[in-house]
PDB file of C-alpha atoms in Angstrom:
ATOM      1  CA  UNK A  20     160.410  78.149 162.491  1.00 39.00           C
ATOM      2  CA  UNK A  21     158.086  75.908 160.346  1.00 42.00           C
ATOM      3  CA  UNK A  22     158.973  74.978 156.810  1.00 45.00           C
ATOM      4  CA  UNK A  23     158.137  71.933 155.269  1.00 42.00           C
ATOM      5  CA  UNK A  24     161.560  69.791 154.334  1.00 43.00           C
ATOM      6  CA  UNK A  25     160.165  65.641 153.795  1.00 43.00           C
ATOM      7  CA  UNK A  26     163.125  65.489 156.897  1.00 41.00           C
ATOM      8  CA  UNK A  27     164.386  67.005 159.604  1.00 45.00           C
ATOM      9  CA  UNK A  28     166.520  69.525 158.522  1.00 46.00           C
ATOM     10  CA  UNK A  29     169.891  69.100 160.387  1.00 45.00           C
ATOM     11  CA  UNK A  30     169.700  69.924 163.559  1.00 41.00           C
ATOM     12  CA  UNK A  31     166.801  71.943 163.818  1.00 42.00           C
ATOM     13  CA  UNK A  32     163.563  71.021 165.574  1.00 38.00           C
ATOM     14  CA  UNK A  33     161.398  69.060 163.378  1.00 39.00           C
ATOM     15  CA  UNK A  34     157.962  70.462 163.530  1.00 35.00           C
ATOM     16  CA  UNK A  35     155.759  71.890 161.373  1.00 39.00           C
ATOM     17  CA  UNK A  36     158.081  72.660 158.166  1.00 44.00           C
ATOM     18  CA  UNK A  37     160.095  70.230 158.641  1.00 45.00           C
ATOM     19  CA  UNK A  38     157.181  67.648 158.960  1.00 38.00           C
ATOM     20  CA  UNK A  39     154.792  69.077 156.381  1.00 41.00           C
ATOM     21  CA  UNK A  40     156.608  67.212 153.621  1.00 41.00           C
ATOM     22  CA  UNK A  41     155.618  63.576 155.210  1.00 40.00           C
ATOM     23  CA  UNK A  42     159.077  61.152 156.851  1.00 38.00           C
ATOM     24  CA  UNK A  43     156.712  57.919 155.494  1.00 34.00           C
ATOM     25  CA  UNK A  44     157.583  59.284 151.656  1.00 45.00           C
ATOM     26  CA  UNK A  45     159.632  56.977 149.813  1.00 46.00           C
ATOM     27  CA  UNK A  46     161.043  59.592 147.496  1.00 69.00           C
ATOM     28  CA  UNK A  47     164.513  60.094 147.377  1.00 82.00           C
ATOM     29  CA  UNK A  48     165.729  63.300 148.429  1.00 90.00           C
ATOM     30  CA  UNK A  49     166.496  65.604 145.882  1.00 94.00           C
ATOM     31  CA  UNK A  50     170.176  66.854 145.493  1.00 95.00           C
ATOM     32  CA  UNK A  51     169.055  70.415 146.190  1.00 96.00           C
ATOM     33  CA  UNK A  52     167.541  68.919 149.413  1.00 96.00           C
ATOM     34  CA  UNK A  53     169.985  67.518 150.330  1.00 94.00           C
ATOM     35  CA  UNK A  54     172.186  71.071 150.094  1.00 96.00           C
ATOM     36  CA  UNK A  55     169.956  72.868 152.042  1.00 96.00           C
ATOM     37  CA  UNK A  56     168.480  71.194 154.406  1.00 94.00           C
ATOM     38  CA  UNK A  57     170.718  67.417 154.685  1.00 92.00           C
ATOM     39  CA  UNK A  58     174.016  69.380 155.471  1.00 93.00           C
ATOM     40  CA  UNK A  59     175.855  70.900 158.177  1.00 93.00           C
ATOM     41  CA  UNK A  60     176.775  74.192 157.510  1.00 95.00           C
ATOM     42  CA  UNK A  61     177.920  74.866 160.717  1.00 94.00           C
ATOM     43  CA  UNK A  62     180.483  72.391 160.977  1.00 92.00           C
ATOM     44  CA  UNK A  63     183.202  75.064 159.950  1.00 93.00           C
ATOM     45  CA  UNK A  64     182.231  77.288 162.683  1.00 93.00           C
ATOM     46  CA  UNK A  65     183.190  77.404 166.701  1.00 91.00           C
ATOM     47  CA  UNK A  66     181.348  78.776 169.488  1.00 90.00           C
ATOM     48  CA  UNK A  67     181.432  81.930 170.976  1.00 92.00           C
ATOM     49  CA  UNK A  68     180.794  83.300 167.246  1.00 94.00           C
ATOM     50  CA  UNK A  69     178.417  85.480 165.582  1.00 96.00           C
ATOM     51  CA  UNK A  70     177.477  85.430 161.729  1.00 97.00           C
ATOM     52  CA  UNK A  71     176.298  88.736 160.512  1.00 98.00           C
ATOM     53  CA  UNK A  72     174.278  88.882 157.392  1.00 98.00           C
ATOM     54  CA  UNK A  73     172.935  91.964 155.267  1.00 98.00           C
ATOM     55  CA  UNK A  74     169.159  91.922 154.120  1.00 98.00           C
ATOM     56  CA  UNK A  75     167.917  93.982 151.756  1.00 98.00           C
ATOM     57  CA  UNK A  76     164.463  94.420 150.238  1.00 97.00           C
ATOM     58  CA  UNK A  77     164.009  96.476 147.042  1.00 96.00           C
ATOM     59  CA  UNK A  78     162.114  97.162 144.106  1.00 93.00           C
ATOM     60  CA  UNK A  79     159.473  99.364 142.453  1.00 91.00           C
ATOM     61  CA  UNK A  80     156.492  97.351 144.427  1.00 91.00           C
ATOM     62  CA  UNK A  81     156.700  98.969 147.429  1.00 92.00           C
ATOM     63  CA  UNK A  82     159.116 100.725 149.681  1.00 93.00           C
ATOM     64  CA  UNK A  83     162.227  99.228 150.408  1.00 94.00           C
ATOM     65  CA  UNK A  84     164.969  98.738 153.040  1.00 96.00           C
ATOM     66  CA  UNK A  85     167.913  97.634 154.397  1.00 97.00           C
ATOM     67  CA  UNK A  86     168.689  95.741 157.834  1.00 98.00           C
ATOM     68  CA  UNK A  87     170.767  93.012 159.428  1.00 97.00           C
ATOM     69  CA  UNK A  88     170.393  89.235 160.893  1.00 97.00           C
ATOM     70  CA  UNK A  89     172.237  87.827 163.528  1.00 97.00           C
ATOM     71  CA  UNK A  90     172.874  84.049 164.442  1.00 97.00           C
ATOM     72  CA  UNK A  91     174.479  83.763 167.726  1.00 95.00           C
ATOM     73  CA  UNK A  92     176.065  80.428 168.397  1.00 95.00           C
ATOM     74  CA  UNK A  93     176.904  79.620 171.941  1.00 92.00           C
ATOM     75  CA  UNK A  94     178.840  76.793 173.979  1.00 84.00           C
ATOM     76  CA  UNK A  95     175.833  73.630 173.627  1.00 72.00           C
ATOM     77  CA  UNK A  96     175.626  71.160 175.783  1.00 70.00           C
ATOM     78  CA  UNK A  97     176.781  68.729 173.207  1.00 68.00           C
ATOM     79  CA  UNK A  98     180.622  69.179 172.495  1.00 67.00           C
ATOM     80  CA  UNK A  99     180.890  70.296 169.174  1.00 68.00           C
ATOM     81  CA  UNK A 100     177.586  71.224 168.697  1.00 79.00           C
ATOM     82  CA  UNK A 101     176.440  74.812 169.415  1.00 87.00           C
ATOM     83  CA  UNK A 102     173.374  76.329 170.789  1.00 90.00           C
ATOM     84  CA  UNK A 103     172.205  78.885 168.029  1.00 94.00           C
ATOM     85  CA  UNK A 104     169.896  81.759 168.759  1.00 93.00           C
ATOM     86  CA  UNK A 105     168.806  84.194 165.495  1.00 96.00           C
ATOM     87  CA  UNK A 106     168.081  87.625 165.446  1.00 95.00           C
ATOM     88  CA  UNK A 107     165.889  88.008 162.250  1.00 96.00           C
ATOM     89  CA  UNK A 108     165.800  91.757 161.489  1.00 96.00           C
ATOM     90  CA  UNK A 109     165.049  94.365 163.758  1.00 94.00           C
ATOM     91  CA  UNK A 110     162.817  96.749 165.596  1.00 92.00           C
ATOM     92  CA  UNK A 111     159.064  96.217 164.037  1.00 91.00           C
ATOM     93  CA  UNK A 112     159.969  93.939 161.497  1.00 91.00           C
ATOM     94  CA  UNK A 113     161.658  91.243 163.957  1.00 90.00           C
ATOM     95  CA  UNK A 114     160.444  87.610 163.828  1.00 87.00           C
ATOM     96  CA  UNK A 115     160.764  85.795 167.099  1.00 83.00           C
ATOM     97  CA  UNK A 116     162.224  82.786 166.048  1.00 85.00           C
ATOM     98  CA  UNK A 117     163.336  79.574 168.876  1.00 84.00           C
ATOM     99  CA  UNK A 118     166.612  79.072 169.931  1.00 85.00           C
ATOM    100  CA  UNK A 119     168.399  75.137 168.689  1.00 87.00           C
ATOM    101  CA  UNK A 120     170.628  73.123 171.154  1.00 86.00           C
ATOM    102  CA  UNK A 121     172.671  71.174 169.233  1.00 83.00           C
ATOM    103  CA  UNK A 122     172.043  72.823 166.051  1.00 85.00           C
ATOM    104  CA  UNK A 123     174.185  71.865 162.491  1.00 87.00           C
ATOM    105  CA  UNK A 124     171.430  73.452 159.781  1.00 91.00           C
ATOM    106  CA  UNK A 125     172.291  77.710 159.562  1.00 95.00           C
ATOM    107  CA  UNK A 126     168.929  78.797 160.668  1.00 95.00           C
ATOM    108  CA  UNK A 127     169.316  81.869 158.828  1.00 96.00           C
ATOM    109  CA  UNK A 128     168.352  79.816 155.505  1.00 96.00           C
ATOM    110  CA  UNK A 129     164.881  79.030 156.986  1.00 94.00           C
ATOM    111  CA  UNK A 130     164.446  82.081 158.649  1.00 95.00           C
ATOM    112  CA  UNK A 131     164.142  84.311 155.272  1.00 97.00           C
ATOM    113  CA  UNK A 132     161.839  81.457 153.759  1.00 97.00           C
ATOM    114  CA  UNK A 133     159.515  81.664 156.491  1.00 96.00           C
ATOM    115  CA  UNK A 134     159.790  85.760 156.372  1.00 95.00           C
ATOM    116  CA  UNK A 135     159.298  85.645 152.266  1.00 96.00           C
ATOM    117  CA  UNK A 136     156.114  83.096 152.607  1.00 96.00           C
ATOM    118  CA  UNK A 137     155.097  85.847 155.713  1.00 95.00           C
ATOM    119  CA  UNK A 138     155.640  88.440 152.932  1.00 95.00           C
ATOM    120  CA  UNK A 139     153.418  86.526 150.008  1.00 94.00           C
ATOM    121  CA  UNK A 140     150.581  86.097 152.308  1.00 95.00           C
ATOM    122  CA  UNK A 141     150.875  89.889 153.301  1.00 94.00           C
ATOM    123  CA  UNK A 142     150.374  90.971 149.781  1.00 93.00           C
ATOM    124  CA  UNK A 143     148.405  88.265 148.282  1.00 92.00           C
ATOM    125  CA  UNK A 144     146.126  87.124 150.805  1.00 92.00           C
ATOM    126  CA  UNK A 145     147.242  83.343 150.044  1.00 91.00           C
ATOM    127  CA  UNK A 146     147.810  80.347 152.436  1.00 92.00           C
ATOM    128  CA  UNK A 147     151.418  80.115 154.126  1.00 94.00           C
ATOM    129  CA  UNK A 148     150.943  76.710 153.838  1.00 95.00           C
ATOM    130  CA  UNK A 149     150.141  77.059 150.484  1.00 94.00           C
ATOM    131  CA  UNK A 150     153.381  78.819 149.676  1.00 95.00           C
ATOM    132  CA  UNK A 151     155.830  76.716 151.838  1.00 96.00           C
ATOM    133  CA  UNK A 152     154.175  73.679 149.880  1.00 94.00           C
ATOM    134  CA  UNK A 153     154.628  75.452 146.329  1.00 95.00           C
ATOM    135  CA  UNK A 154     158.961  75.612 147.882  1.00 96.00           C
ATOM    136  CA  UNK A 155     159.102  72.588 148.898  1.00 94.00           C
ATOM    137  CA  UNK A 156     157.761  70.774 145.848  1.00 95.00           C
ATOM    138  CA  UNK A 157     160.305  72.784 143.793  1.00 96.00           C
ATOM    139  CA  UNK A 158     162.982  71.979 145.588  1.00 96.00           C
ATOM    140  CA  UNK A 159     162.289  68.368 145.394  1.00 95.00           C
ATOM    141  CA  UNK A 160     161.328  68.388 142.136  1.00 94.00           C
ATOM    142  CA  UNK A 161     162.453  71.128 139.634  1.00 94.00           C
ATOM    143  CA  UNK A 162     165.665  72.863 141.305  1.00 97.00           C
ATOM    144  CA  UNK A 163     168.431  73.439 139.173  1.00 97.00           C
ATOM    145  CA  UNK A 164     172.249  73.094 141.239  1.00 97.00           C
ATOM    146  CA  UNK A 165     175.011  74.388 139.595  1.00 97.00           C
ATOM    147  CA  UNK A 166     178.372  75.630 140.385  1.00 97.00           C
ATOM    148  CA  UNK A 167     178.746  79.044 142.227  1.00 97.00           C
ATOM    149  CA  UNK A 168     181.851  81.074 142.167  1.00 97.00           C
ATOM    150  CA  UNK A 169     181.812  84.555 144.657  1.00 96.00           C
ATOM    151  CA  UNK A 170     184.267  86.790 146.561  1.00 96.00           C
ATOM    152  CA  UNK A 171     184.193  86.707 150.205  1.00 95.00           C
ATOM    153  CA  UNK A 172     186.557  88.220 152.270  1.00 91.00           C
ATOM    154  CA  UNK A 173     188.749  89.264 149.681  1.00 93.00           C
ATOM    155  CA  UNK A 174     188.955  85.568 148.416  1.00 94.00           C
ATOM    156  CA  UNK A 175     187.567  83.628 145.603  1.00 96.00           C
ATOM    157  CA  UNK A 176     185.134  80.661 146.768  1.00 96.00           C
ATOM    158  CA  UNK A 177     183.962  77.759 145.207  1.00 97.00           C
ATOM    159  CA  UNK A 178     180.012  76.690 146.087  1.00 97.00           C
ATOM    160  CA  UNK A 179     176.940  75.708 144.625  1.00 97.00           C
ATOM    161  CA  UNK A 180     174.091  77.371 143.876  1.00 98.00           C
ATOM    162  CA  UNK A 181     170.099  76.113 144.150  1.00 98.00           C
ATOM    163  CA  UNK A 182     167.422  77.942 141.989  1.00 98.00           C
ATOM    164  CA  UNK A 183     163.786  77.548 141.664  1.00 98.00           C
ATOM    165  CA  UNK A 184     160.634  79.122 140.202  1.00 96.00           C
ATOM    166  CA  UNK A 185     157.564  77.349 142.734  1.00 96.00           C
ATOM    167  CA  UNK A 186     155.051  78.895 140.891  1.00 94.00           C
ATOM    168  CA  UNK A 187     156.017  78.530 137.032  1.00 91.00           C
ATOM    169  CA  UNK A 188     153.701  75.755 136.894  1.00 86.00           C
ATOM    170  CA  UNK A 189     151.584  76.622 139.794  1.00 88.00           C
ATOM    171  CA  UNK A 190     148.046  75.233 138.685  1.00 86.00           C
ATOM    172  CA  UNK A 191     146.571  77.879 140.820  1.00 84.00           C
ATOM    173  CA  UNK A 192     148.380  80.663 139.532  1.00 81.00           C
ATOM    174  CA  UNK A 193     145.984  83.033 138.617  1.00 84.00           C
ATOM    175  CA  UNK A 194     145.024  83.815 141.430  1.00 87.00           C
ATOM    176  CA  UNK A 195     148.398  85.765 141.967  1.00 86.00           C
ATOM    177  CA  UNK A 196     149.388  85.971 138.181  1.00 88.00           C
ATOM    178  CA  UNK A 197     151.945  88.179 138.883  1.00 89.00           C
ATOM    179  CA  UNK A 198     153.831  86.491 141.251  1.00 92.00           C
ATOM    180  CA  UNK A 199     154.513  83.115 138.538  1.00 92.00           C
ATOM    181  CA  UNK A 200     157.940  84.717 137.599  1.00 93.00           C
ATOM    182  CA  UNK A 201     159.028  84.784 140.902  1.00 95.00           C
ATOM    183  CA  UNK A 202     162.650  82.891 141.736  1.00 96.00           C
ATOM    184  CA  UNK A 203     164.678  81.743 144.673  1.00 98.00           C
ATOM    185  CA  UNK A 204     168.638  81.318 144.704  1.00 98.00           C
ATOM    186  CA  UNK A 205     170.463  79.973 147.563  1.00 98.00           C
ATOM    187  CA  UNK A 206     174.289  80.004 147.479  1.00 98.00           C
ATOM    188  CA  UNK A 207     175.812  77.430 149.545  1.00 98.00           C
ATOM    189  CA  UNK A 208     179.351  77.164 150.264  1.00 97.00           C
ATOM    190  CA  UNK A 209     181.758  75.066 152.988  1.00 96.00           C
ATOM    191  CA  UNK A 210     184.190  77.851 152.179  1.00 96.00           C
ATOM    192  CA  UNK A 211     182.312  80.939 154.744  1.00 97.00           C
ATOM    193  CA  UNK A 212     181.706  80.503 157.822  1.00 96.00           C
ATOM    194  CA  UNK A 213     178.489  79.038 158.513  1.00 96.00           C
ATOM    195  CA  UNK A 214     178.169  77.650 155.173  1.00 97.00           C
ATOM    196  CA  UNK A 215     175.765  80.131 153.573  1.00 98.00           C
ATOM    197  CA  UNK A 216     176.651  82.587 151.690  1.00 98.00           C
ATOM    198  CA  UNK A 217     173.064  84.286 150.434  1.00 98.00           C
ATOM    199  CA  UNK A 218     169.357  83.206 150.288  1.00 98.00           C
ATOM    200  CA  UNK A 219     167.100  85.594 147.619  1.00 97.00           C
ATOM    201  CA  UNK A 220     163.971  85.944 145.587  1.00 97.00           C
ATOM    202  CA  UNK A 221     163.309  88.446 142.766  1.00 96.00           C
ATOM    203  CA  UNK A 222     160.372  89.184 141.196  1.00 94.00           C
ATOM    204  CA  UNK A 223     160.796  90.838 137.646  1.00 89.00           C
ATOM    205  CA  UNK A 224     158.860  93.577 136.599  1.00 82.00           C
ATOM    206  CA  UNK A 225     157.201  94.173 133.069  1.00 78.00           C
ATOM    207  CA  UNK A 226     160.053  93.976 130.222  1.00 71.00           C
ATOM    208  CA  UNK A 227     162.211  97.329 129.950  1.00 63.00           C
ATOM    209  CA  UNK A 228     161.230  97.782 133.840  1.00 75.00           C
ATOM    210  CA  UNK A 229     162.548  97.718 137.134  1.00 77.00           C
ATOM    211  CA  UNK A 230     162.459  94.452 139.227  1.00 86.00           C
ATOM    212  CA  UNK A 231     159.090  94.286 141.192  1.00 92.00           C
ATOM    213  CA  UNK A 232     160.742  92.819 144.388  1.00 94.00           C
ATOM    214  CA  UNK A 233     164.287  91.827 145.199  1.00 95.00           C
ATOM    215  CA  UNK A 234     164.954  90.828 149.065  1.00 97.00           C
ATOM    216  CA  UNK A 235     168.524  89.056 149.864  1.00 98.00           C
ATOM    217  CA  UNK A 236     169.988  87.951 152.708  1.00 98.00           C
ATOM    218  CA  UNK A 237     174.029  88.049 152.354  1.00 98.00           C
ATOM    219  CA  UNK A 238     177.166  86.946 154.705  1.00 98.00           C
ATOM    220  CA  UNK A 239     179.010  89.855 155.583  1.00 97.00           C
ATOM    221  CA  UNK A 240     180.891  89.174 158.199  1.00 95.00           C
ATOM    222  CA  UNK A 241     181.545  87.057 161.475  1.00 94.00           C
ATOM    223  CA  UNK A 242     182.870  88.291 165.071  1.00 93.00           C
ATOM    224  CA  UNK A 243     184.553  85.924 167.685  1.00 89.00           C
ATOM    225  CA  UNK A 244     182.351  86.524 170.804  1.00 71.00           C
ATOM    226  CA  UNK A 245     183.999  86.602 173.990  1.00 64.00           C
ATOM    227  CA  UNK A 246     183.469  83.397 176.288  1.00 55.00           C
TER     228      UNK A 246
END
C-alpha cells in the first residue's frame, strides 16, 4: 500500500506513499493531514473485530457495481495494538494489500486511494505517481475541513469532513480535461468504530447530466470475531 503522506501514516509501514512526500520537509503538516493520516482511528476498536464497509462505483462512464471491504483486526503482538489484515473487494477486482502489526491508521482509507489512482491510470493512461502526488499536494495544501454530522447505527455522530479537488489547478490538466472537476471527501469520525466513516470521489458530468463517476467506500457495520 503506497501513498505518499510527508510521514508515516500511523501505524502503517512507511514505504513508498508514505515516503514519496519527503520526512526532511520542514512544512508543517496540514490539519487535513493530520486527520487522515496523524490519527489513530483504531484506538476505539478491540481485537477479534471486523469492520465491514460498502463500496460502490456508479455513474454514466462506465458500468457500475457494488461490493464489500473487510479489515480484519487480530490479537498483535503489541498489547493494545492489533494486527490488521484488509480484504479490498472481491473476486477479480481484489487488491492484495500487506497485512500491519501494530497498526493505529484504518487501512481502508489508503486502500480506496490507491484503488482510485489504479482506476485514473486505467482510464487515462497517466502516472500513479503522478496522481498520488496531485492528492497529496491537495491535502497539504488546499483541503477544506469542516464539521460532519451523519447517522450511524441509528445515532447521530459528530465528525469532520476533508474535501479536495487535486486537479482544479493541475498545470497539466489537459491532458485529462475531463477529469479537473473531480473531488475527494473523507468523513472522519472517533464516534464509529474504526474511526472512518466514508472515503469518495465524484466526477460530475456535463450540467443537466448524470455524475460521470461516483465510487464510495461506507461503514456499515462491525462483527465481534470469535478469539
Amino acid at each position: 500500500m503506497i501513498f505518499p503522506t510527508r510521514h508515516c501514516i500511523v501505524g502503517l509501514v512507511c514505504t513508498g506513499f508514505a515516503l514519496a512526500m519527503g520526512a526532511a520537509t520542514a512544512q508543517a503538516i496540514s490539519p487535513a493531514e493530520t486527520l487522515l493520516f496523524q490519527t489513530n482511528h483504531l484506538k476505539n476498536v478491540r481485537a477479534p473485530l471486523t469492520l465491514t464497509y460498502a463500496f460502490r462505483k456508479a455513474g454514466s462512464l462506465e458500468p457500475g457495481f457494488d461490493d464489500t471491504v473487510e479489515v480484519v483486526l487480530a490479537e498483535g503482538e503489541a498489547a493494545g495494538k492489533p494486527s490488521v489484515t484488509m480484504h479490498f473487494l472481491s473476486g477479480t477486482r481484489q487488491r492484495q494489500t500487506p497485512g500491519v502489526e501494530g497498526a493505529e491508521g484504518n487501512p481502508a482509507l489508503l486502500g480506496f486511494l490507491e484503488h482510485d489512482i489504479a482506476e485514473m491510470k486505467r482510464l487515462t493512461g497517466g502516472s500513479s505517481n503522478y496522481f498520488r502526488k496531485r492528492i497529496r499536494l491537495a491535502l497539504a495544501e488546499a483541503a477544506q475541513v469542516r464539521p460532519a454530522h451523519f447517522t450511524y447505527g441509528g445515532k447521530r455522530v459528530d465528525g469532520r469532513e476533508v474535501s479536495i479537488e487535486p486537479y482544479r489547478n493541475d498545470p497539466l490538466a489537459k491532458r485529462f480535461e475531463q477529469y479537473v472537476p473531480k473531488r475527494y471527501t473523507f468523513v472522519i469520525s472517533a464516534q464509529v468504530p474504526g474511526g472512518v466513516y466514508r472515503v469518495g470521489s465524484a466526477l460530475a458530468g456535463p450540467a443537466g447530466n448524470a455524475p460521470l463517476m461516483n465510487q464510495t467506500l461506507t461503514l456499515v457495520s462491525t462483527t465481534k470475531d470469535k478469539r
